[in-house]
Coordinates of C-alpha atoms in Angstrom, one line a residue:
X1 CA 65.5 4.6 87.3
X2 CA 65.1 5.8 90.7
X3 CA 62.6 4.8 92.9
X4 CA 60.1 7.5 93.6
X5 CA 58.0 7.6 97.3
X6 CA 55.4 10.0 97.6
X7 CA 54.7 10.5 101.6
X8 CA 52.5 13.1 103.7
X9 CA 54.5 15.7 105.0
X10 CA 53.0 15.3 108.4
X11 CA 51.9 11.7 108.6
X12 CA 54.5 10.1 106.6
X13 CA 53.7 6.5 105.6
X14 CA 55.9 4.0 107.5
X15 CA 56.1 1.4 104.8
X16 CA 57.5 3.9 102.1
X17 CA 60.2 5.2 104.3
X18 CA 61.1 1.7 105.4
X19 CA 61.8 1.1 101.8
X20 CA 64.0 4.2 101.3
X21 CA 65.8 3.3 104.4
X22 CA 66.5 -0.2 102.9
X23 CA 67.9 1.6 99.8
X24 CA 70.3 3.5 102.1
X25 CA 71.4 0.4 104.0
X26 CA 72.2 -1.1 100.6
X27 CA 74.5 1.6 99.5
X28 CA 72.2 4.1 97.8
X29 CA 72.0 7.9 97.7
X30 CA 68.6 9.2 98.3
X31 CA 67.1 13.0 97.9
X32 CA 64.8 13.7 100.8
X33 CA 62.9 16.6 102.2
X34 CA 64.6 18.6 105.1
X35 CA 63.3 22.0 107.3
X36 CA 65.6 23.8 104.9
X37 CA 65.6 22.4 101.7
X38 CA 65.8 19.0 100.0
X39 CA 69.1 17.2 100.5
X40 CA 71.1 14.1 99.3
X41 CA 71.6 11.6 102.0
X42 CA 73.7 8.4 102.3
X43 CA 75.1 6.0 105.1
X44 CA 78.0 7.7 107.2
X45 CA 80.0 4.5 106.8
X46 CA 79.7 3.5 103.3
X47 CA 82.7 4.8 101.3
X48 CA 81.3 4.3 97.6
X49 CA 78.0 6.2 98.6
X50 CA 79.7 9.1 100.1
X51 CA 81.7 9.3 96.7
X52 CA 78.7 9.2 94.9
X53 CA 77.1 11.7 96.7
X54 CA 80.1 14.2 96.3
X55 CA 80.3 13.3 92.5
X56 CA 76.6 14.2 92.1
X57 CA 77.2 17.7 93.6
X58 CA 80.8 17.9 92.2
X59 CA 82.4 18.9 95.6
X60 CA 85.7 17.6 96.9
X61 CA 86.7 16.5 100.5
X62 CA 87.2 19.9 101.6
X63 CA 83.4 20.4 101.3
X64 CA 81.7 20.2 104.6
X65 CA 79.2 17.5 104.9
X66 CA 76.6 17.5 107.5
X67 CA 75.2 14.6 109.9
X68 CA 71.8 14.4 110.3
X69 CA 70.8 13.2 113.7
X70 CA 67.6 12.3 115.5
X71 CA 68.3 13.9 118.8
X72 CA 71.0 15.3 121.1
X73 CA 72.1 11.8 122.4
X74 CA 72.8 10.7 118.9
X75 CA 74.8 13.6 118.1
X76 CA 77.0 13.4 120.9
X77 CA 78.3 10.1 119.7
X78 CA 79.8 11.8 116.8
X79 CA 81.1 15.3 118.2
X80 CA 83.2 16.1 121.1
X81 CA 80.8 18.5 123.0
X82 CA 81.7 20.4 126.6
X83 CA 79.2 21.8 128.7
X84 CA 79.0 25.4 127.1
X85 CA 78.5 23.7 123.4
X86 CA 75.6 21.5 124.8
X87 CA 73.6 24.3 126.1
X88 CA 73.9 25.9 122.8
X89 CA 73.0 22.7 120.7
X90 CA 69.9 22.1 123.3
X91 CA 68.7 25.9 122.4
X92 CA 69.0 25.1 118.8
X93 CA 67.6 21.6 118.2
X94 CA 65.8 20.5 116.6
X95 CA 65.9 23.4 114.2
X96 CA 67.5 25.0 111.3
X97 CA 70.8 25.2 112.7
X98 CA 74.0 23.5 111.5
X99 CA 77.0 23.1 114.2
X100 CA 80.3 22.8 113.3
X101 CA 82.1 20.4 115.9
X102 CA 85.4 18.5 116.3
X103 CA 84.7 14.8 115.2
X104 CA 85.3 11.7 117.2
X105 CA 86.6 8.6 116.3
X106 CA 83.2 7.4 115.4
X107 CA 83.3 9.6 112.4
X108 CA 85.4 8.2 109.3
X109 CA 88.0 10.6 108.5
X110 CA 87.1 10.6 104.8
X111 CA 83.9 12.2 105.5
X112 CA 85.1 15.0 108.0
X113 CA 87.0 18.0 106.9
X114 CA 90.7 16.9 105.8
X115 CA 92.7 19.4 107.8
X116 CA 90.3 20.5 111.0
X117 CA 89.0 17.0 111.5
X118 CA 85.5 18.6 112.0
X119 CA 82.0 17.8 111.1
X120 CA 78.8 19.7 110.5
X121 CA 76.1 18.2 112.7
X122 CA 72.3 19.0 113.0
X123 CA 69.1 17.6 114.3
X124 CA 66.3 18.4 111.5
X125 CA 62.8 19.7 112.6
X126 CA 60.8 17.7 109.9
X127 CA 58.5 14.8 110.3
X128 CA 59.5 12.9 107.2
X129 CA 63.3 13.4 108.0
X130 CA 62.8 12.3 111.4
X131 CA 60.7 9.2 110.6
X132 CA 63.3 8.1 107.9
X133 CA 66.1 8.6 110.4
X134 CA 64.0 6.6 112.7
X135 CA 63.6 4.1 110.2
X136 CA 67.0 3.8 109.5
X137 CA 68.3 3.5 113.0
X138 CA 71.3 5.5 112.6
X139 CA 72.4 9.2 111.6
X140 CA 72.8 10.1 107.7
X141 CA 75.3 12.0 106.0
X142 CA 73.7 14.7 104.0
X143 CA 74.3 17.7 101.8
X144 CA 72.0 20.4 100.2
X145 CA 70.9 19.4 96.8
X146 CA 72.3 22.1 94.7
X147 CA 73.1 21.2 91.2
X148 CA 76.5 21.7 89.8
X149 CA 77.1 25.0 88.8
X150 CA 74.0 26.5 90.4
X151 CA 73.5 28.5 93.8
X152 CA 69.9 27.5 94.8
X153 CA 68.7 24.2 96.0
X154 CA 66.2 22.1 93.7
X155 CA 62.7 21.9 95.4
X156 CA 60.6 20.0 92.8
X157 CA 61.0 16.3 93.8
X158 CA 59.7 15.4 90.3
X159 CA 62.6 17.6 88.6
X160 CA 64.9 15.9 91.0
X161 CA 63.9 12.5 89.8
X162 CA 64.1 13.5 86.0
X163 CA 67.7 15.1 86.4
X164 CA 69.1 12.5 88.8
X165 CA 67.4 9.3 88.0
X166 CA 70.5 7.7 86.8
X167 CA 72.5 8.9 90.1
X168 CA 70.0 8.3 92.7
X169 CA 68.4 5.2 94.1
X170 CA 65.5 7.0 95.2
X171 CA 63.6 10.2 95.9
X172 CA 61.3 10.9 99.0
X173 CA 58.8 13.3 97.8
X174 CA 57.0 15.3 100.6
X175 CA 56.2 18.4 98.8
X176 CA 58.2 21.6 98.5
X177 CA 60.8 22.8 101.3
X178 CA 61.2 26.1 102.6
X179 CA 64.4 26.6 100.4
X180 CA 66.1 28.5 103.3
X181 CA 69.7 27.5 104.0
X182 CA 70.5 26.4 107.8
X183 CA 72.2 28.9 110.0
X184 CA 75.7 27.5 110.4
X185 CA 77.4 28.2 113.5
X186 CA 81.3 27.0 114.1
X187 CA 81.9 25.8 117.8
X188 CA 85.3 24.6 117.5
X189 CA 86.9 27.8 118.7
X190 CA 87.4 27.6 122.6
X191 CA 86.8 31.5 122.7
X192 CA 83.6 32.1 120.9
X193 CA 81.2 30.9 118.7
X194 CA 81.6 31.8 115.1
X195 CA 79.0 32.9 112.5
X196 CA 79.9 30.8 109.1
X197 CA 76.4 31.5 107.3
X198 CA 73.2 33.2 108.5
X199 CA 70.3 31.6 107.3
X200 CA 66.9 30.6 108.8
X201 CA 68.1 29.8 112.5
X202 CA 67.9 33.1 114.2
X203 CA 71.1 33.2 116.4
X204 CA 69.2 35.1 119.0
X205 CA 67.6 31.6 120.2
X206 CA 70.9 30.6 120.9
X207 CA 71.3 33.8 123.1
X208 CA 74.3 34.8 120.5
X209 CA 74.5 38.1 118.7
X210 CA 76.9 38.6 115.6
X211 CA 77.6 41.9 114.2

């Protein structure tokens, strides 16, 4: 039975988030709210937790996972970022953008893309997510909570717990999320940024336009 933490969306209770962080540190997979949708998260360096996260989603190692970071200084430890890329990142964080970047050696090879050595990174604009990251003390590996065979993320924390209670260590309930995916931009091409998915983040905020 997974634990269930009901937290205030604007003033989340530190005690409850500390308990959720402890479950993550013990190798658990936890469902949390973000500024785009509910997500599954686990520790970056925990092999069995990463495998469990993939099992729940039924995705293989070619599926890009995302690293949730507190801020840009943290993000720079896990991705190679030049000055041009950094300017774009600064314009889009925190916010509903996921950036595909070249991973550094700090990122375990098993969680980066197997052929490209890339990782998705973002800084979420959600008070509960940020507070959990702060309590945990390091980035979390994440994937959108889309059940196998479906196309839309789950948005009801009680339903998430009922469906995955034997596979998750906890669900953090902060109410419904926007259910709009992030805009994904690939910055690994030296020439120009490439739009992978148009979501809730407006590329014009970054000074970009895509046909």
